[in-house]
GROMACS .gro file of C-alpha atoms in nm:
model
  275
    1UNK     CA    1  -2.750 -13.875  -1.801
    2UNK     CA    2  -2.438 -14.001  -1.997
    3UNK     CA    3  -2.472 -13.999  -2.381
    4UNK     CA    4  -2.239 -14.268  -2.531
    5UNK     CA    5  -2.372 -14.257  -2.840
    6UNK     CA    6  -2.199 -14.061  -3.129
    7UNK     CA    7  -2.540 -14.063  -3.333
    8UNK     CA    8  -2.761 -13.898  -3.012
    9UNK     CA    9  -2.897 -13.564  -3.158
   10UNK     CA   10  -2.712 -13.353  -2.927
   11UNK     CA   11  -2.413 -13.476  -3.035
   12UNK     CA   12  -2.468 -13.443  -3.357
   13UNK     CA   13  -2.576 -13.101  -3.335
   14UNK     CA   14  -2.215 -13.025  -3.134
   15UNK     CA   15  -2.011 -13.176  -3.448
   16UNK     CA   16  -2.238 -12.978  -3.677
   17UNK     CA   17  -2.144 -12.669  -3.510
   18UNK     CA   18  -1.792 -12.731  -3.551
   19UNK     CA   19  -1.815 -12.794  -3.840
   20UNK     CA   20  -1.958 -12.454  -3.933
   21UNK     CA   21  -2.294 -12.559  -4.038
   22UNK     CA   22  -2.528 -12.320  -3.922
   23UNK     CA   23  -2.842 -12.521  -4.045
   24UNK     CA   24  -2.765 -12.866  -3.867
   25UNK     CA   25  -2.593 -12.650  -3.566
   26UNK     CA   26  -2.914 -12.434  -3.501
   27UNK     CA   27  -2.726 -12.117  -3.531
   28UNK     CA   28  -2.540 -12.177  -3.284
   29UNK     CA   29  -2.132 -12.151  -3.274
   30UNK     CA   30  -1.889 -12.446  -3.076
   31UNK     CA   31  -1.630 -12.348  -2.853
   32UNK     CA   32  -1.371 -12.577  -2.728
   33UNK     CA   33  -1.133 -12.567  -2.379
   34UNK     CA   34  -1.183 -12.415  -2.055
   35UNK     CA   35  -1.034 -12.077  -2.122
   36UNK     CA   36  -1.221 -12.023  -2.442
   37UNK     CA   37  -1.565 -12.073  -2.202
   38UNK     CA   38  -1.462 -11.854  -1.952
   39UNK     CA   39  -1.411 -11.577  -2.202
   40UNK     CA   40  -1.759 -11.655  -2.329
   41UNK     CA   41  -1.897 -11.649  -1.977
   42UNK     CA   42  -1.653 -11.298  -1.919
   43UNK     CA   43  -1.779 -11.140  -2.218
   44UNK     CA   44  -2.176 -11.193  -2.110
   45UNK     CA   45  -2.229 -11.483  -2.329
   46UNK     CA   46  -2.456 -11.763  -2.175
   47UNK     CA   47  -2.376 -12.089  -2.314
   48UNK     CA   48  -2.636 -12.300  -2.473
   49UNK     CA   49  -2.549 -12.606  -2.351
   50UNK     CA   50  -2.177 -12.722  -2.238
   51UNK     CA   51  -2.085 -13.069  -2.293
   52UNK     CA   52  -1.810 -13.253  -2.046
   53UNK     CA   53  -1.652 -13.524  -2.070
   54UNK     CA   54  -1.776 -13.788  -1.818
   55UNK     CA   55  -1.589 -13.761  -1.495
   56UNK     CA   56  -1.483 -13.414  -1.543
   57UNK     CA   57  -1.558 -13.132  -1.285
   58UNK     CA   58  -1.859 -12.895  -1.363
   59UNK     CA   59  -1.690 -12.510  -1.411
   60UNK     CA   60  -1.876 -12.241  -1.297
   61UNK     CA   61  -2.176 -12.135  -1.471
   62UNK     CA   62  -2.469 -11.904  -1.457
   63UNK     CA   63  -2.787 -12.120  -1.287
   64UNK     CA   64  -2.985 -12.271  -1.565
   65UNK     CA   65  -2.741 -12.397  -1.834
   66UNK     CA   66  -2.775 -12.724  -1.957
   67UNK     CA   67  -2.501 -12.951  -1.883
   68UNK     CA   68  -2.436 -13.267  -2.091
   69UNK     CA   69  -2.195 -13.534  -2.016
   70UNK     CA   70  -2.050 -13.793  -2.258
   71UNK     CA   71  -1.842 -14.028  -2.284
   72UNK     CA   72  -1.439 -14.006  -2.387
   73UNK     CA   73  -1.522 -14.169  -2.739
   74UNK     CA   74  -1.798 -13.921  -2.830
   75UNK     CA   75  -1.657 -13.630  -2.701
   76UNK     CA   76  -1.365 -13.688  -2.941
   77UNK     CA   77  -1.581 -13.755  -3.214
   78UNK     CA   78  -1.732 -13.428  -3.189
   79UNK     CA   79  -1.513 -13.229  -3.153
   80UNK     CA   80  -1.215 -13.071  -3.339
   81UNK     CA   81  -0.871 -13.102  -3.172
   82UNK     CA   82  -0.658 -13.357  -3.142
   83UNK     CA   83  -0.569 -13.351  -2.746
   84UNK     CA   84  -0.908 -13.237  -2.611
   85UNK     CA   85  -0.963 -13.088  -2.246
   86UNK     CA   86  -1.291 -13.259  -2.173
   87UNK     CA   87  -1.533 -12.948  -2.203
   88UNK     CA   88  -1.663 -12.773  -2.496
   89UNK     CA   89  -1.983 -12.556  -2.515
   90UNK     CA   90  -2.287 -12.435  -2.792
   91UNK     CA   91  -2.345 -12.057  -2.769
   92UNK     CA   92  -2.517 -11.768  -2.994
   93UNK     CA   93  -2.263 -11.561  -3.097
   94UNK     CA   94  -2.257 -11.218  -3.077
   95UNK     CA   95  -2.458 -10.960  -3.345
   96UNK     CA   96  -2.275 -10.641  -3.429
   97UNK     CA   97  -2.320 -10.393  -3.670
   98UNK     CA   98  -2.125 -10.112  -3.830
   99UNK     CA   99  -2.281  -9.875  -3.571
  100UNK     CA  100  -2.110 -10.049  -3.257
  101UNK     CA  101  -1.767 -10.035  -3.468
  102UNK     CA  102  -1.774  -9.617  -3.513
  103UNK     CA  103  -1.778  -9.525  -3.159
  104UNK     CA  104  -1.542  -9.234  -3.051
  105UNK     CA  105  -1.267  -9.203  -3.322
  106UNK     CA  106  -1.269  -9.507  -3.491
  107UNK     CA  107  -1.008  -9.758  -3.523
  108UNK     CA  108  -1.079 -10.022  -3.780
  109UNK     CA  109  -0.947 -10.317  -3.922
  110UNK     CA  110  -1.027 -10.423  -4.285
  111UNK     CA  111  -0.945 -10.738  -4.385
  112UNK     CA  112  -1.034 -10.745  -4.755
  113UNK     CA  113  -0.986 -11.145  -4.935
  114UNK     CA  114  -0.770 -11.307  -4.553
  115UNK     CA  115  -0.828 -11.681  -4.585
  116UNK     CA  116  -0.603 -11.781  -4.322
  117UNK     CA  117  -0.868 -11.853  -4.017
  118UNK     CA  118  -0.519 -11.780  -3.809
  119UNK     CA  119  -0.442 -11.448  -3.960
  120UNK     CA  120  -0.830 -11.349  -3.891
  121UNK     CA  121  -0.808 -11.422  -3.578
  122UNK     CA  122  -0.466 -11.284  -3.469
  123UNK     CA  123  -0.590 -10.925  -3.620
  124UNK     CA  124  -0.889 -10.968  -3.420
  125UNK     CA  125  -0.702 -10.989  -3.099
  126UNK     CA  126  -0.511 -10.742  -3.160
  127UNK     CA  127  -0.734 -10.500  -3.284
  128UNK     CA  128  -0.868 -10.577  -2.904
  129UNK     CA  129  -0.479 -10.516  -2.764
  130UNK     CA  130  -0.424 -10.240  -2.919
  131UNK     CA  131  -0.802 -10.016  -2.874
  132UNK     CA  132  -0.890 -10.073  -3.237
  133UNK     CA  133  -1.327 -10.053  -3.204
  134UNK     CA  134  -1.411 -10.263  -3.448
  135UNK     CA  135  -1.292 -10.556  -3.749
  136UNK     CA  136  -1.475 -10.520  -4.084
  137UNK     CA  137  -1.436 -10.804  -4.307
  138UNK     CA  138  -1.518 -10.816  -4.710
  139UNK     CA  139  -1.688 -11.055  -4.891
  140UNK     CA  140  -1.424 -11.384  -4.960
  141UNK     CA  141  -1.272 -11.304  -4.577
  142UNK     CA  142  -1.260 -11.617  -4.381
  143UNK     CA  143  -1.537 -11.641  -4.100
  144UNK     CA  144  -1.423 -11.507  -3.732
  145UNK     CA  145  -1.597 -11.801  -3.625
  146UNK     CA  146  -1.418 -12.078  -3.797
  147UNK     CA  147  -1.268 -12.295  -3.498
  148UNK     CA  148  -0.883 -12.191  -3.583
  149UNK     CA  149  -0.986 -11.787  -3.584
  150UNK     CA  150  -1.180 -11.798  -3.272
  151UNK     CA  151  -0.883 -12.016  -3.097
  152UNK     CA  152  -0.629 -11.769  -3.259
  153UNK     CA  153  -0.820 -11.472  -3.093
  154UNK     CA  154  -0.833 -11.614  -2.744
  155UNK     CA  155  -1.145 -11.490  -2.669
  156UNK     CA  156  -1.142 -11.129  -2.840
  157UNK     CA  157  -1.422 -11.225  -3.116
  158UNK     CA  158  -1.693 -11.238  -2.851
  159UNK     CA  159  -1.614 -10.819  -2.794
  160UNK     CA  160  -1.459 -10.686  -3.044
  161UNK     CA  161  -1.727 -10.649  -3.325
  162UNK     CA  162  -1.639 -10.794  -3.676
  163UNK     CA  163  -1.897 -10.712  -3.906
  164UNK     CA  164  -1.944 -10.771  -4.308
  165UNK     CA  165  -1.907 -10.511  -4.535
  166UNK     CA  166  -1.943 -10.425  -4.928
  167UNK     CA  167  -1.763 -10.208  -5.130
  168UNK     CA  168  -2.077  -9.941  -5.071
  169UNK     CA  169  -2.001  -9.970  -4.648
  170UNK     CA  170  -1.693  -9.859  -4.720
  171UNK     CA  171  -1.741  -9.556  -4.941
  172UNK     CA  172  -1.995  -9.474  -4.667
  173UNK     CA  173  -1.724  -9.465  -4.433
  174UNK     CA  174  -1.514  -9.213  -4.630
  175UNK     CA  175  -1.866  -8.993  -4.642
  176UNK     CA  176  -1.805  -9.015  -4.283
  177UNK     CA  177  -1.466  -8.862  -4.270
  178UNK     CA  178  -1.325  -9.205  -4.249
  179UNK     CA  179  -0.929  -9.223  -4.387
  180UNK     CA  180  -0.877  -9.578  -4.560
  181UNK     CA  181  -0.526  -9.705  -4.514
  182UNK     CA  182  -0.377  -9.906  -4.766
  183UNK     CA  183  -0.136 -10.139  -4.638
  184UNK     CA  184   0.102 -10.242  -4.847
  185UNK     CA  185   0.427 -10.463  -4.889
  186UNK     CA  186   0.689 -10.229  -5.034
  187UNK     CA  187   0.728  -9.848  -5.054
  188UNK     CA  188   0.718  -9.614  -5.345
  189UNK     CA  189   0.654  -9.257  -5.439
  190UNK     CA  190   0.329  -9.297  -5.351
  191UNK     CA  191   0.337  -9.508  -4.992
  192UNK     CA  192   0.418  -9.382  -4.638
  193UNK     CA  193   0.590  -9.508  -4.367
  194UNK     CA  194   0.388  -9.613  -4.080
  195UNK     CA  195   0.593  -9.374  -3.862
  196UNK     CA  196   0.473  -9.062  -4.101
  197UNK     CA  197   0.131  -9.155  -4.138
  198UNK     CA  198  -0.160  -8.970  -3.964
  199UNK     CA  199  -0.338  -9.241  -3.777
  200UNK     CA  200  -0.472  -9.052  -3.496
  201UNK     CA  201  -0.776  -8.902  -3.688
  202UNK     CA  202  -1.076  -9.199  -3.782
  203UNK     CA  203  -0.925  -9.424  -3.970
  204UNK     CA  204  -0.944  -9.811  -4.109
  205UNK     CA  205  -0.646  -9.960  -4.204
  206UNK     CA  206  -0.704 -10.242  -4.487
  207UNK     CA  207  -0.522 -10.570  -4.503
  208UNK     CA  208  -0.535 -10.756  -4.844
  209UNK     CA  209  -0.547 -11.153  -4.900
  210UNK     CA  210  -0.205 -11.328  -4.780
  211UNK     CA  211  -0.107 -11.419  -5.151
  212UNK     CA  212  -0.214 -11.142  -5.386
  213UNK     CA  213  -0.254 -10.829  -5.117
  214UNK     CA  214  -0.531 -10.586  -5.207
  215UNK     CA  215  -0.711 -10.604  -5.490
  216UNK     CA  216  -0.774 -10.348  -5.732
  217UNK     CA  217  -1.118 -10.242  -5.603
  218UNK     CA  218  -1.050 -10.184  -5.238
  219UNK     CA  219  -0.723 -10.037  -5.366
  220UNK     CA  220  -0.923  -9.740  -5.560
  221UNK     CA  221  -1.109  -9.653  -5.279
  222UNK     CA  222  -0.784  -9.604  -5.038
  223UNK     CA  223  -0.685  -9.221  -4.942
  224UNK     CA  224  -0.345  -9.323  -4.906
  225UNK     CA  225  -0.104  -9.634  -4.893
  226UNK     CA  226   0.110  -9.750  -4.610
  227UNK     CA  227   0.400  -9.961  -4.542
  228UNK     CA  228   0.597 -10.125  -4.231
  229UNK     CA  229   0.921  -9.999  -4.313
  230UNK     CA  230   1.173 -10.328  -4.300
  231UNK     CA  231   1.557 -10.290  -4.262
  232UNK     CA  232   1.609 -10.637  -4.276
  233UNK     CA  233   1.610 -10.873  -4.585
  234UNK     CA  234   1.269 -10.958  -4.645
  235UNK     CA  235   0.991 -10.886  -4.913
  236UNK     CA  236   0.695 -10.833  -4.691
  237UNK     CA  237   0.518 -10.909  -4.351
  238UNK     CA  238   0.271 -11.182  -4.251
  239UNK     CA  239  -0.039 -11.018  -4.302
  240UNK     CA  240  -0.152 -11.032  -3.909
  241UNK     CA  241   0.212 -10.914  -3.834
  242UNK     CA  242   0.165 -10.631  -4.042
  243UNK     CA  243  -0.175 -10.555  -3.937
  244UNK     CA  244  -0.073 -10.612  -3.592
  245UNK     CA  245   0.184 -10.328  -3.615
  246UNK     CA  246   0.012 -10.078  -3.805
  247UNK     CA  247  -0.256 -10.107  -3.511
  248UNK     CA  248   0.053 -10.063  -3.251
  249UNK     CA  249   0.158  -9.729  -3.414
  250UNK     CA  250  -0.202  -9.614  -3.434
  251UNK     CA  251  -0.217  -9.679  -3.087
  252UNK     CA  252   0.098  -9.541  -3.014
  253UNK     CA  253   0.001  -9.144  -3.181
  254UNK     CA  254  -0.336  -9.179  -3.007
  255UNK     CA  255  -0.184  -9.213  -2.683
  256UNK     CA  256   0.074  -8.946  -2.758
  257UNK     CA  257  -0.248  -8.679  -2.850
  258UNK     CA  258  -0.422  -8.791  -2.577
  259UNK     CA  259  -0.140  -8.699  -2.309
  260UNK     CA  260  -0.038  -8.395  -2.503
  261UNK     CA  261  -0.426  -8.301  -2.500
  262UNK     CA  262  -0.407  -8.355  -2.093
  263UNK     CA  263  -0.081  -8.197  -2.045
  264UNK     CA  264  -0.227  -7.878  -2.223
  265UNK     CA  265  -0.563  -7.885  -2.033
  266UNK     CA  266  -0.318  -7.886  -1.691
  267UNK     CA  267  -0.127  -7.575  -1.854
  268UNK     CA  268  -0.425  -7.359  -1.938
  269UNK     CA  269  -0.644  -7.427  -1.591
  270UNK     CA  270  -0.715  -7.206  -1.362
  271UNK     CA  271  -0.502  -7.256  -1.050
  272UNK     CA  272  -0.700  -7.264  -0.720
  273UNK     CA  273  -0.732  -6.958  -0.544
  274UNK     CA  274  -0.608  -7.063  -0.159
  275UNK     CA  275  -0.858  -6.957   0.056
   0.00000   0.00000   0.00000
C-alpha cells in the first residue's frame, strides 16, 4: 500500500513524533536516516513501524515490523531534514533509571540548564566514547530525544542511560559516596585543574547552561570545582567540548589505575611451580 496522502493517520502520527509530541505521537520517538535505524536495530530496539519512501529498498529488519511506504511529497512533509534519505522509523525509546547509571564506579554526566539539543547530544556520545555509565539531566535540560540531540549522538542515546534528576537525586548521590564535579570556565583559589583532580573514584562531573554556567543551587551542592586549563586566548570552552574533555581525563586516570592495579596483581602472584 502507498500512502500519498499527507493527512493519512499514520502520517500524521510520524510528523507528530517529530515534532516531540508525545500525545499525538503515541509515545513513541521518530528517527530519521539509515544509520540512525541501524543503531536502533544494534542497540535491541524494534521499530514500531518504518516508513520508506516509495521505490526505496527494504533494510533489514527483525520479521514482523510494519513497513509503510509513501510517497516523495509526504515523506518530506513529515519529516524534519531538509535532504532526506528516504527511510525514517517510530520506536519506544528506551526507560532507564538512576539504578542502571551507578553500575561499577560510576561515571556521570550532569548537565544542569543545556538547551542546545547539539551540546546534549555530543555529551551523550561521548559519555559513551569515553566509558562514562550514565547522563543525568536537571529539570530545564533540553530532551535527549529532540531530533538535533539524538542526530548529534549518532546512536549513543539508545545505550547510554540519560535519566531526570532533582536537586534531592543528587544529594542522594553524595550519600552514596558520589564526588560532584563542578566544571567551571576559569580557575581560582578554589578550582582545580583537570590534570590534578581525582576522577578515578565515583564521580559526576556537572556541566551548567551554555550562557550563564551553573547555577547557584547545583553549585552548593559541588565537592569541588574544576577547570580545562587553556593556554590559548580564550574565556571558556563550548560546553560539550568541555564536558567532552573532562570525560577524556576521567577516562584517562581510570585506565592508568586499572593497569597499575594489573601490573601489581602480576608482581605479587605466585609463580608456577614447574613440575
Amino acid at each position: 500500500m502507498l500512502i500519498s496522502s499527507k493527512t493519512n493517520t499514520r502520517v500524521k502520527q510520524l510528523r507528530a513524533a517529530f515534532d516531540g509530541n508525545a500525545r499525538l505521537g503515541g509515545g513513541l520517538v521518530a528517527i530519521e536516516g539509515l544509520h540512525l535505524l541501524e543503531e536502533a536495530l544494534r542497540s535491541g530496539i524494534v521499530p514500531e513501524t518504518v516508513f520508506l519512501v516509495d521505490g526505496r529498498e527494504v533494510p533489514e529488519l527483525p520479521r514482523g515490523v510494519e513497513v509503510v511506504r509513501l510517497t516523495e511529497a509526504v515523506f518530506r512533509s513529515a519529516v524534519e531534514t531538509p535532504s532526506p534519505q528516504g527511510v525514517a522509523a517510530l520506536i519506544a525509546p528506551p526507560s532507564f533509571g538512576m539504578e542502571d547509571a551507578l553500575v561499577g564506579t560510576p561515571l556521570l554526566v550532569i548537565a544542569a540548564g543545556l538547551q542546545d539539543p547539539g551540546n546534549l547530544g555530543t555529551l551523550v556520545r561521548s559519555a559513551e566514547a569515553f566509558g562514562a555509565t550514565g547522563v543525568l539531566t536537571t529539570p530545564g535540560t533540553v530532551s535527549a530525544w529532540n531530533q538535533k540531540a539524538l542526530r548529534a549522538s549518532v546512536g549513543s542515546v539508545f545505550r547510554v542511560p540519560v535519566v531526570g534528576v532533582s536537586t534531592d537525586d543528587l544529594r542522594g548521590l553524595k550519600v552514596r559516596g558520589v564526588r560532584l564535579f563542578a566544571a567551571v570556565g576559569s580557575a581560582d583559589g578554589r578550582t582545580e585543574s583537570a590534570v590534578d583532580a581525582d576522577f578515578a573514584g565515583a564521580c559526576a562531573l556537572m556541566i551548567g547552561n551554555e550562557g550563564a554556567g551553573l547555577g547557584a543551587e547545583w553549585m552548593e551542592l559541588a565537592d569541588a570545582r574544576v577547570t580545562v586549563p587553556c593556554p590559548g586566548p580564550v574565556e571558556s570552552l563550548n560546553a560539550a567540548v568541555a564536558g567532552s574533555v573532562l570525560l577524556y581525563e576521567a577516562s584517562r586516570q581510570r585506565a592508568a589505575v586499572h593497569s597499575s592495579h594489573r601490573y601489581k596483581t602480576a608482581r605479587t602472584a605466585p609463580a608456577e611451580v614447574a613440575r
